[in-house]
PDB file of C-alpha atoms in Angstrom:
ATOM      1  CA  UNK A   1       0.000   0.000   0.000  1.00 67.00           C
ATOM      2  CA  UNK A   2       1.071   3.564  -0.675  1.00 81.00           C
ATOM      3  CA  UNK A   3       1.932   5.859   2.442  1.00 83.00           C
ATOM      4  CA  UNK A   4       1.190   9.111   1.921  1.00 92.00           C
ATOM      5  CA  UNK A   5       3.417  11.591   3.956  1.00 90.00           C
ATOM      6  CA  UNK A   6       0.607  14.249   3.821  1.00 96.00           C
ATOM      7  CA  UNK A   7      -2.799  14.755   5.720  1.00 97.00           C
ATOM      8  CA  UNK A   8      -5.487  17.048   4.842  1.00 97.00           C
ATOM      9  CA  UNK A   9      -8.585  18.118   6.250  1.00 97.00           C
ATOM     10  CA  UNK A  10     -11.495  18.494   2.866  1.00 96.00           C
ATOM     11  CA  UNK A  11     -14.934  19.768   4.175  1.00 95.00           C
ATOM     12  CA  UNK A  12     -16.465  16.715   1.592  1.00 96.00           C
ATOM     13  CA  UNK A  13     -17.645  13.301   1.548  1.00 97.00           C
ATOM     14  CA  UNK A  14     -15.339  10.202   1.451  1.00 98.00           C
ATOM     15  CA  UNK A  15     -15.358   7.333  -0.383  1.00 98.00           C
ATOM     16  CA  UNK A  16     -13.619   4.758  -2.802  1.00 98.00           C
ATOM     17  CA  UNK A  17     -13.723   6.902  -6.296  1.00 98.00           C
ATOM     18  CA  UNK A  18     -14.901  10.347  -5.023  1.00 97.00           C
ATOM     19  CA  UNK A  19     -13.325  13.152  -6.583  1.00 97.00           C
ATOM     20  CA  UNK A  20     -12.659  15.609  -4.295  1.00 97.00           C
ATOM     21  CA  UNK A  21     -12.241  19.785  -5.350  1.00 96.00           C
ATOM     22  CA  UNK A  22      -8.943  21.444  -3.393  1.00 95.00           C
ATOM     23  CA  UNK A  23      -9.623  25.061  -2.303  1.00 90.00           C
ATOM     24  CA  UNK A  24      -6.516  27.632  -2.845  1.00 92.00           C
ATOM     25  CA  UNK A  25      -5.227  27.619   0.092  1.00 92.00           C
ATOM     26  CA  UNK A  26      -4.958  23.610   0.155  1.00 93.00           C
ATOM     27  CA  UNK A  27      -3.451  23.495  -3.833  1.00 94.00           C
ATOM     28  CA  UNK A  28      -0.724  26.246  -2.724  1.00 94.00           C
ATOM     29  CA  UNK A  29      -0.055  24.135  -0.219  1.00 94.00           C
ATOM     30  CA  UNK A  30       0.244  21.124  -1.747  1.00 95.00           C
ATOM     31  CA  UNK A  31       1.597  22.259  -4.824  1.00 95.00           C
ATOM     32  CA  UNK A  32       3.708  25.285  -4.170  1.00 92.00           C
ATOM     33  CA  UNK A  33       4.539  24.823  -0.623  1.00 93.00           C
ATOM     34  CA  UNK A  34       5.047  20.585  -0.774  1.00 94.00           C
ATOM     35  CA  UNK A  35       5.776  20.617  -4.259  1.00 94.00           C
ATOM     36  CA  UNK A  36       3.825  17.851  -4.910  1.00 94.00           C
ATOM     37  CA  UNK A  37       1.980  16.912  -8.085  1.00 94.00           C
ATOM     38  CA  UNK A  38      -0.198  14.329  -9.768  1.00 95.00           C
ATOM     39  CA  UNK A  39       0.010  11.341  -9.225  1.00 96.00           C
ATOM     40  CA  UNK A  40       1.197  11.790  -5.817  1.00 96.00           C
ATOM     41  CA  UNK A  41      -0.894  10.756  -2.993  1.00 97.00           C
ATOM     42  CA  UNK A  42      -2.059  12.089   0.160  1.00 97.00           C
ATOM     43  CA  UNK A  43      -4.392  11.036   3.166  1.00 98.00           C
ATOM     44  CA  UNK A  44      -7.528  13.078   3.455  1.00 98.00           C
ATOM     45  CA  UNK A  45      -9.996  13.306   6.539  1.00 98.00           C
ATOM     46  CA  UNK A  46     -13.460  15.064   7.165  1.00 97.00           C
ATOM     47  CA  UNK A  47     -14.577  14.529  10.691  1.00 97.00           C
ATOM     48  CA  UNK A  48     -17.078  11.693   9.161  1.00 97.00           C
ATOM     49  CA  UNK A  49     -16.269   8.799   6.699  1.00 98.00           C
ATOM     50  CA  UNK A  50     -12.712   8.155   8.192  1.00 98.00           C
ATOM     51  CA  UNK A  51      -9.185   7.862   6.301  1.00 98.00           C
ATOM     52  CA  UNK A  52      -8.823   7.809   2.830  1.00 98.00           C
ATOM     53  CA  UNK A  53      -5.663   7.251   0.702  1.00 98.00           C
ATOM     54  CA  UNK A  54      -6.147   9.539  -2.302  1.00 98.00           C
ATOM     55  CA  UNK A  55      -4.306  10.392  -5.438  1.00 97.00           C
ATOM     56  CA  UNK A  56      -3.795  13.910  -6.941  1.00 97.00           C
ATOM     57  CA  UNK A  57      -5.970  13.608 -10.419  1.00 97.00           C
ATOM     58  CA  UNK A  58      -5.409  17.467 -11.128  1.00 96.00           C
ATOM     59  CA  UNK A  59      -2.815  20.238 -10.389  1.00 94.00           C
ATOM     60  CA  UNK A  60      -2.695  23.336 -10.741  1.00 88.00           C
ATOM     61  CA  UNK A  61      -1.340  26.356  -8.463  1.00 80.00           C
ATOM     62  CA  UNK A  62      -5.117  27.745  -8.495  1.00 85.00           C
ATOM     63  CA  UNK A  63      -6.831  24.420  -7.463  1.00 91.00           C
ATOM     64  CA  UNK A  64      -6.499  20.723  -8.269  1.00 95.00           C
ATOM     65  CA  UNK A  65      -8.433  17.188  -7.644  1.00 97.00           C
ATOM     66  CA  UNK A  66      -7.699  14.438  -5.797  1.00 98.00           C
ATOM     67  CA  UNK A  67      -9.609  10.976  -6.253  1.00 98.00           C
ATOM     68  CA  UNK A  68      -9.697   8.947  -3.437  1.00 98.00           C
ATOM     69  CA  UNK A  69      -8.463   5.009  -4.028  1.00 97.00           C
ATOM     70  CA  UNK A  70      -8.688   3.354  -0.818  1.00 97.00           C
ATOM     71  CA  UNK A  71     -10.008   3.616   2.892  1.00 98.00           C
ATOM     72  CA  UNK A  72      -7.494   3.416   5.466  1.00 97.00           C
ATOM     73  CA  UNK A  73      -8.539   4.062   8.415  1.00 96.00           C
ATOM     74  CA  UNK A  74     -11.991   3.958  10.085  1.00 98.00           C
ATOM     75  CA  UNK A  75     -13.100   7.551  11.714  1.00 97.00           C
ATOM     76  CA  UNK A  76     -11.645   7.385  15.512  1.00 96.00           C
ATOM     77  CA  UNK A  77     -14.355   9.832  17.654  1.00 96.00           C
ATOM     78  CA  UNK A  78     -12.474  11.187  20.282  1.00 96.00           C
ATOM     79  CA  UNK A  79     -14.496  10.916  24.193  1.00 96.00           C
ATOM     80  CA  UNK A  80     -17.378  13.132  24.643  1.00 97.00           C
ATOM     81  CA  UNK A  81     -15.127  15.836  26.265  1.00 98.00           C
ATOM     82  CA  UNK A  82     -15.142  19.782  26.011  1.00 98.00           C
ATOM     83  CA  UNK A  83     -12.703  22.258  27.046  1.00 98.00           C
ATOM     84  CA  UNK A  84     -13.792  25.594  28.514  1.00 98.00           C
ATOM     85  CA  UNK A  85     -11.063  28.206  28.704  1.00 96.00           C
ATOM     86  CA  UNK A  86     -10.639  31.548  29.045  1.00 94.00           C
ATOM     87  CA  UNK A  87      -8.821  33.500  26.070  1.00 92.00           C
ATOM     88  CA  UNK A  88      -4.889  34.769  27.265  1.00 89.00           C
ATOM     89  CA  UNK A  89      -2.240  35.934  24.900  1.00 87.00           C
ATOM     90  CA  UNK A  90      -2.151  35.070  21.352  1.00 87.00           C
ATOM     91  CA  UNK A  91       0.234  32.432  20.971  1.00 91.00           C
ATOM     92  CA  UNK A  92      -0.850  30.770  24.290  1.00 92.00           C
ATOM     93  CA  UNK A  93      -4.722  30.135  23.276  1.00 94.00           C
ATOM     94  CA  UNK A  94      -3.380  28.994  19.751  1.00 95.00           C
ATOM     95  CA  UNK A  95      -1.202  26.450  21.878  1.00 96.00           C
ATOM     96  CA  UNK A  96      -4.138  25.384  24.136  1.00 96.00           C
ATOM     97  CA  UNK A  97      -6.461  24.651  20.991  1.00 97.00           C
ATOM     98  CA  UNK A  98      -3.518  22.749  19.420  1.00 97.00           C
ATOM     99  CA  UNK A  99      -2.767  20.675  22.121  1.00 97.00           C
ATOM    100  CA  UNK A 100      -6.735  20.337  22.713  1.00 98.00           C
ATOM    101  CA  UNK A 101      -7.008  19.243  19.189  1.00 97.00           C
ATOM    102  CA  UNK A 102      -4.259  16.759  19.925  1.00 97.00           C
ATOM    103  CA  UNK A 103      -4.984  15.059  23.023  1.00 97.00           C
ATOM    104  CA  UNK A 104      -8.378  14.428  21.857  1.00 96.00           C
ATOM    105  CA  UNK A 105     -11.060  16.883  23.098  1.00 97.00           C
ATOM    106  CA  UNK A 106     -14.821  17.080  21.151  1.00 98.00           C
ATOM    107  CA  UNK A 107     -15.145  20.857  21.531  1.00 98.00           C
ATOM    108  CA  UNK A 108     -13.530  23.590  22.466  1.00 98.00           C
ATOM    109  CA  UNK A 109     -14.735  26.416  24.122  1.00 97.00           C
ATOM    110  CA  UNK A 110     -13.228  29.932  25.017  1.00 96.00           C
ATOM    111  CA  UNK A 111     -15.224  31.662  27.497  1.00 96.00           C
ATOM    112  CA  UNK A 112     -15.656  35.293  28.793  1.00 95.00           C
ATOM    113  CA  UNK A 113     -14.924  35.372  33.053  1.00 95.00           C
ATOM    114  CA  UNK A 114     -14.866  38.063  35.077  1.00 93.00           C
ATOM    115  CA  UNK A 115     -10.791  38.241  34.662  1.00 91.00           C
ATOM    116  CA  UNK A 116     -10.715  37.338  31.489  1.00 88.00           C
ATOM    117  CA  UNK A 117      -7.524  40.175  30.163  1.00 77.00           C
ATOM    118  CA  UNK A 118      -9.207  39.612  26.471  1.00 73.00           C
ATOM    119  CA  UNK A 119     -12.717  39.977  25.556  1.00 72.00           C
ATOM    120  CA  UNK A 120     -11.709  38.952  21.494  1.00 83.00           C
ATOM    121  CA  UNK A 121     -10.790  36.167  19.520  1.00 90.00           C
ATOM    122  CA  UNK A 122     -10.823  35.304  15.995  1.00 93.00           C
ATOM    123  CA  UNK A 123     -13.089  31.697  15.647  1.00 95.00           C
ATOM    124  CA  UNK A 124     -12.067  31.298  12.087  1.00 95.00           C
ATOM    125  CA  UNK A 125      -8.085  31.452  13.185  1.00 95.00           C
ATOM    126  CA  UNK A 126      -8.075  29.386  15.887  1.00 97.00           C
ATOM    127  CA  UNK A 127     -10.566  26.712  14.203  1.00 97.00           C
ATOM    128  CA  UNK A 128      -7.610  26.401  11.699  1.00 96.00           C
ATOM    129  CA  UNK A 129      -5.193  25.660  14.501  1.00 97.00           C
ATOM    130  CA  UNK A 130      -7.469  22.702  15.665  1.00 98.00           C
ATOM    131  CA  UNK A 131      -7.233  21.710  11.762  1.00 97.00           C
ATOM    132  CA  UNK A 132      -3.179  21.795  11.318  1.00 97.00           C
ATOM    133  CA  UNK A 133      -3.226  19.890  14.643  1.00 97.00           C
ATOM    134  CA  UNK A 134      -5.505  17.288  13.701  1.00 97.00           C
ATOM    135  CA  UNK A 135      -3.560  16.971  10.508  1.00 97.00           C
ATOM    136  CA  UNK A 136       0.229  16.746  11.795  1.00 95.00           C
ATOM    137  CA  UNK A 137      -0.764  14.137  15.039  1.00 95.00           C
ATOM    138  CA  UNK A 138      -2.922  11.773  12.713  1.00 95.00           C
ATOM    139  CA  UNK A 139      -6.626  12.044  14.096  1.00 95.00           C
ATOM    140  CA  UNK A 140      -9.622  11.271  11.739  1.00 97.00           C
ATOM    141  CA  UNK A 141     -11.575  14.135  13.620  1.00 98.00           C
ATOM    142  CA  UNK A 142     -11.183  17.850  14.174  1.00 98.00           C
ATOM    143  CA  UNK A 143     -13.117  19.422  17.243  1.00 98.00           C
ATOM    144  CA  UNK A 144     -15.166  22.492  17.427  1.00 97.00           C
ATOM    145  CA  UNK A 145     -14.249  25.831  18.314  1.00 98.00           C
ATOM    146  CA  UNK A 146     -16.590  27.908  19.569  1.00 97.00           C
ATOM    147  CA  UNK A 147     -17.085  31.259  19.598  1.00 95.00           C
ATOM    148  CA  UNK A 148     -16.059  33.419  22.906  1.00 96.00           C
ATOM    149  CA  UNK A 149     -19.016  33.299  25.243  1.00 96.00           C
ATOM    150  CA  UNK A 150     -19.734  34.731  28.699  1.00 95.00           C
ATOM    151  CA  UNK A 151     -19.186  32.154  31.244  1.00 96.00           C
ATOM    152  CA  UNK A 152     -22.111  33.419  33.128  1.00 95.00           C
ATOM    153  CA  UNK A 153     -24.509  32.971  29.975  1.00 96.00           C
ATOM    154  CA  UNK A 154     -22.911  29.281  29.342  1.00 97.00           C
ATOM    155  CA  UNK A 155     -23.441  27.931  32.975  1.00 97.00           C
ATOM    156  CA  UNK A 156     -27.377  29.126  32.774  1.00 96.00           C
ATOM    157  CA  UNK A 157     -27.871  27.145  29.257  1.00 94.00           C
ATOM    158  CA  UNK A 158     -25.503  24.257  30.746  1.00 97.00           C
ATOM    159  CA  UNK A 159     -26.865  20.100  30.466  1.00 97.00           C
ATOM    160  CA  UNK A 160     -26.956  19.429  34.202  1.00 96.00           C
ATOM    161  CA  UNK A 161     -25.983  15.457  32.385  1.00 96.00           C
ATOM    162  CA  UNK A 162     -22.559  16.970  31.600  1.00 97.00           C
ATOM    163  CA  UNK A 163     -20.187  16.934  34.079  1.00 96.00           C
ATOM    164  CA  UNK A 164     -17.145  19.429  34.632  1.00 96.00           C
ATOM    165  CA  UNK A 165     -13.964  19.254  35.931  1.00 95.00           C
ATOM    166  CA  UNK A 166     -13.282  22.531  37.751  1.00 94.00           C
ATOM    167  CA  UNK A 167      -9.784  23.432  37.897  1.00 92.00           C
ATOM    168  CA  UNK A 168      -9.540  25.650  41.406  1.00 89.00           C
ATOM    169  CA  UNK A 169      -6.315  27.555  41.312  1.00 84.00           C
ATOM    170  CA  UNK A 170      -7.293  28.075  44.835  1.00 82.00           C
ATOM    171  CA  UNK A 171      -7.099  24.428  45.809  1.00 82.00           C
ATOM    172  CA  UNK A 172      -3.163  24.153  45.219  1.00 73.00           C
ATOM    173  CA  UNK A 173      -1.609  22.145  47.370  1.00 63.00           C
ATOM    174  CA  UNK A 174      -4.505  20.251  48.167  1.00 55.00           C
ATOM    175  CA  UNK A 175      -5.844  16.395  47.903  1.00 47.00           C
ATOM    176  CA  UNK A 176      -8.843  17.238  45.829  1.00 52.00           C
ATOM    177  CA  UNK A 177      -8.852  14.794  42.834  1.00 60.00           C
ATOM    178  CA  UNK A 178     -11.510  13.544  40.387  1.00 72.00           C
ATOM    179  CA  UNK A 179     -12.123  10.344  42.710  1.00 67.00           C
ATOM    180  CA  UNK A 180     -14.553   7.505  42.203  1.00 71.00           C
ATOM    181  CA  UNK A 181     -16.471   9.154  39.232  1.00 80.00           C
ATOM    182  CA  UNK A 182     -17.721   7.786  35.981  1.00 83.00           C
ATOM    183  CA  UNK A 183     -17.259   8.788  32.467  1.00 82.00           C
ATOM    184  CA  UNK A 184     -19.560  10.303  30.036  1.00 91.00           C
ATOM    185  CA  UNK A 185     -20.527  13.531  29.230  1.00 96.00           C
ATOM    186  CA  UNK A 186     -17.776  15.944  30.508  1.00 97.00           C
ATOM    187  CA  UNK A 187     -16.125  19.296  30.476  1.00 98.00           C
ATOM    188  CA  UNK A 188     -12.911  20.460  31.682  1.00 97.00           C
ATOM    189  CA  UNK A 189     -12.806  24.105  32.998  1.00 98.00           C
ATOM    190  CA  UNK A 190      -9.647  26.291  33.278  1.00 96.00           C
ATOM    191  CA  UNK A 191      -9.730  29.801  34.489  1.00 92.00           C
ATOM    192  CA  UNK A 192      -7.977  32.992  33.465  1.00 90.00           C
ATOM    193  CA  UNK A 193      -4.294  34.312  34.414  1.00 85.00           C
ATOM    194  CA  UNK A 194      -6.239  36.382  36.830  1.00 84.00           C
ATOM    195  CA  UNK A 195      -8.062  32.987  38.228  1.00 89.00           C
ATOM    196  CA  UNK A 196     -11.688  32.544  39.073  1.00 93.00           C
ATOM    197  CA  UNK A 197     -13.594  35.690  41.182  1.00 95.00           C
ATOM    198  CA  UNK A 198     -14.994  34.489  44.435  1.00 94.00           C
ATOM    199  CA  UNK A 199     -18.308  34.958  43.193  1.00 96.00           C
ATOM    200  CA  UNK A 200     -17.433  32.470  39.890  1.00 96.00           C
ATOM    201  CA  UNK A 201     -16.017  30.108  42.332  1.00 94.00           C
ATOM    202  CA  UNK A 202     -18.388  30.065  44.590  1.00 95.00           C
ATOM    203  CA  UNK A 203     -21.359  29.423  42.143  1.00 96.00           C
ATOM    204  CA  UNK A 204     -18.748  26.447  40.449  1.00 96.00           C
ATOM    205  CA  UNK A 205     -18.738  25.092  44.125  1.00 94.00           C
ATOM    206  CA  UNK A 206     -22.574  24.918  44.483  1.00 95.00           C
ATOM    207  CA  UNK A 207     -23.138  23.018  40.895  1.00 96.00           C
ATOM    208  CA  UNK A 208     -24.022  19.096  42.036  1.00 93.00           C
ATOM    209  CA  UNK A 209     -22.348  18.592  38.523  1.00 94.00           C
ATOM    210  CA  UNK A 210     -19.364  20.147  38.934  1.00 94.00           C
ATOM    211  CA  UNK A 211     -16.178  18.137  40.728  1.00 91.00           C
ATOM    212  CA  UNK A 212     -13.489  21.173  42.101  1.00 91.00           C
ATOM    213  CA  UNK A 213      -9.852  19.513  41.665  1.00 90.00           C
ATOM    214  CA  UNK A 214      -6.554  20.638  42.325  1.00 88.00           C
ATOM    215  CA  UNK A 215      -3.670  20.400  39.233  1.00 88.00           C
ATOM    216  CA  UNK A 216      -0.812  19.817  42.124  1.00 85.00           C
ATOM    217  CA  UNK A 217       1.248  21.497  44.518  1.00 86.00           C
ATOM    218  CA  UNK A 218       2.277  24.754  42.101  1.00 87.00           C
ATOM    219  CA  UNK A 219       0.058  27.446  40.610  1.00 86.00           C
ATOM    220  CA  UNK A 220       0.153  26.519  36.812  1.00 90.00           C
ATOM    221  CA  UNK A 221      -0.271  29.012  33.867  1.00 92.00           C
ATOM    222  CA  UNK A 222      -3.555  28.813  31.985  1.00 92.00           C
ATOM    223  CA  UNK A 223      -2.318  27.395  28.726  1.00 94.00           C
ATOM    224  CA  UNK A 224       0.108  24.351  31.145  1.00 95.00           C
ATOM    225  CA  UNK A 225      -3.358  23.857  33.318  1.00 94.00           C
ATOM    226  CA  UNK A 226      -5.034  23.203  29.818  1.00 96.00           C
ATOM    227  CA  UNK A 227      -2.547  20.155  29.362  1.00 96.00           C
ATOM    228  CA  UNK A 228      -2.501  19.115  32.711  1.00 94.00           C
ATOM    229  CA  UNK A 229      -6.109  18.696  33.566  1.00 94.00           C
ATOM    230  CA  UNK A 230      -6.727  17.094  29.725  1.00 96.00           C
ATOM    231  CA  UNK A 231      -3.535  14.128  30.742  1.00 94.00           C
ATOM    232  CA  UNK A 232      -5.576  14.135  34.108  1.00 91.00           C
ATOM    233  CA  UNK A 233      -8.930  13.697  32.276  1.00 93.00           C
ATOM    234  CA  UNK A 234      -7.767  11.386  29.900  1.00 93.00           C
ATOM    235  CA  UNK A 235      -5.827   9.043  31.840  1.00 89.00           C
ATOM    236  CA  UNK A 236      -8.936   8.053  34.146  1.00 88.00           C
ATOM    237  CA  UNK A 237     -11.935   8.669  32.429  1.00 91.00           C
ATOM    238  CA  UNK A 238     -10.733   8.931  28.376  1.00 90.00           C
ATOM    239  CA  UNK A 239      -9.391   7.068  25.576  1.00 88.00           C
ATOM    240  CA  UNK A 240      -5.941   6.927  27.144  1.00 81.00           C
ATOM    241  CA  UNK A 241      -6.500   3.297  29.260  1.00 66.00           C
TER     242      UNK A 241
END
């Protein structure tokens, strides 16, 4: 079987024979960038039909086509988990999407708190983060992002079936762990550089559904919290075991 060295995301269907359109950006890429041309091949994804192995049909530096030949892997759904952040500085939330991309969460989620230092963020960028990073570590499926919402608005609207780990920068030091709970629906929650307001934490603390742990014996910056809690996560109630 060929290996294809390349992955790409395509926003179409999958199958055996499909012909599938590149936008610009991808046929730069692919052409100009990778220097590739036809009758090379490359593995394509879409969130939905899996892995295919397909082979360019068409090149050109405006476009191109790519028909797919084989299936090669089935579509791997990552656990039911989202990951609630707040927004910090530019490079930091792209890392915390990447690395959420790559350690497998369903949706990400930056959210407005009452320290939050920014009040923007640009979806469309950071949804192409979680794309590159699904592409370079080799997952069939690329999560969410969502746009920036208040956390105030998204805890009134929340499933009281989805559970959320609450990361308490205020618990450092301490025993508090996930304990004896059970998968399912969850959502991990990290707070700004600023940390949580006492009147954030202290609705967090009265939610039946939401489980307060600490990250260790050090206060950890958002964006290392973000990986910490996710290996955390993952290691008892994900994919990981």
């Amino acid at each position: 079987m060929v290996e294809a060295k390349i992955r790409l995301y395509v926003d179409h269907p999958l199958a055996v024979g499909q012909s599938i359109p590149l936008e610009r950006d991808q046929a730069h890429y692919l052409f100009g960038v990778m220097r590739q041309g036809e009758g090379a091949y490359v593995a394509l994804f879409n969130s939905r039909d899996g892995e295919f192995l397909a082979e360019v049909t068409q090149a050109s530096k405006r476009g191109g086509t790519l028909t797919c030949r084989e299936k090669t892997r089935d579509l791997q759904m990552p656990p039911d988990l989202w990951l609630l952040f707040a927004p910090i500085k530019k490079t930091r939330t792209d890392f915390m999407v990447e690395k959420a991309a790559e350690m497998g969460a369903m949706r990400i989620c930056p959210v407005s708190t009452d320290f939050t230092n920014s009040e923007r963020i640009r979806q469309d960028r950071l949804q192409a983060h979680a794309v590159e990073a699904a592409e370079q570590c080799g997952g069939t499926y690329v999560p969410e992002v969502a746009d920036l919402v208040k956390l105030d608005k998204l805890l009134a609207d929340w499933d009281p079936e989805r559970q959320i780990m609450f990361c308490d920068e205020a618990l450092v030091g301490g025993a508090e762990v996930l304990g004896a709970v059970k998968g399912g629906k969850w959502a991990i929650l990290i707070g700004p550089e600023g940390g949580f307001s006492d009147k954030e934490r202290k609705r967090l603390h009265a939610l039946p559904y939401a489980h307060a742990v600490s990250l260790g014996p050090r206060i950890l910056r958002a964006d290392t919290a973000a990986v910490a809690a996710l290996t955390v996560w993952q290691q008892q109630l994900g994919d990981w075991g």
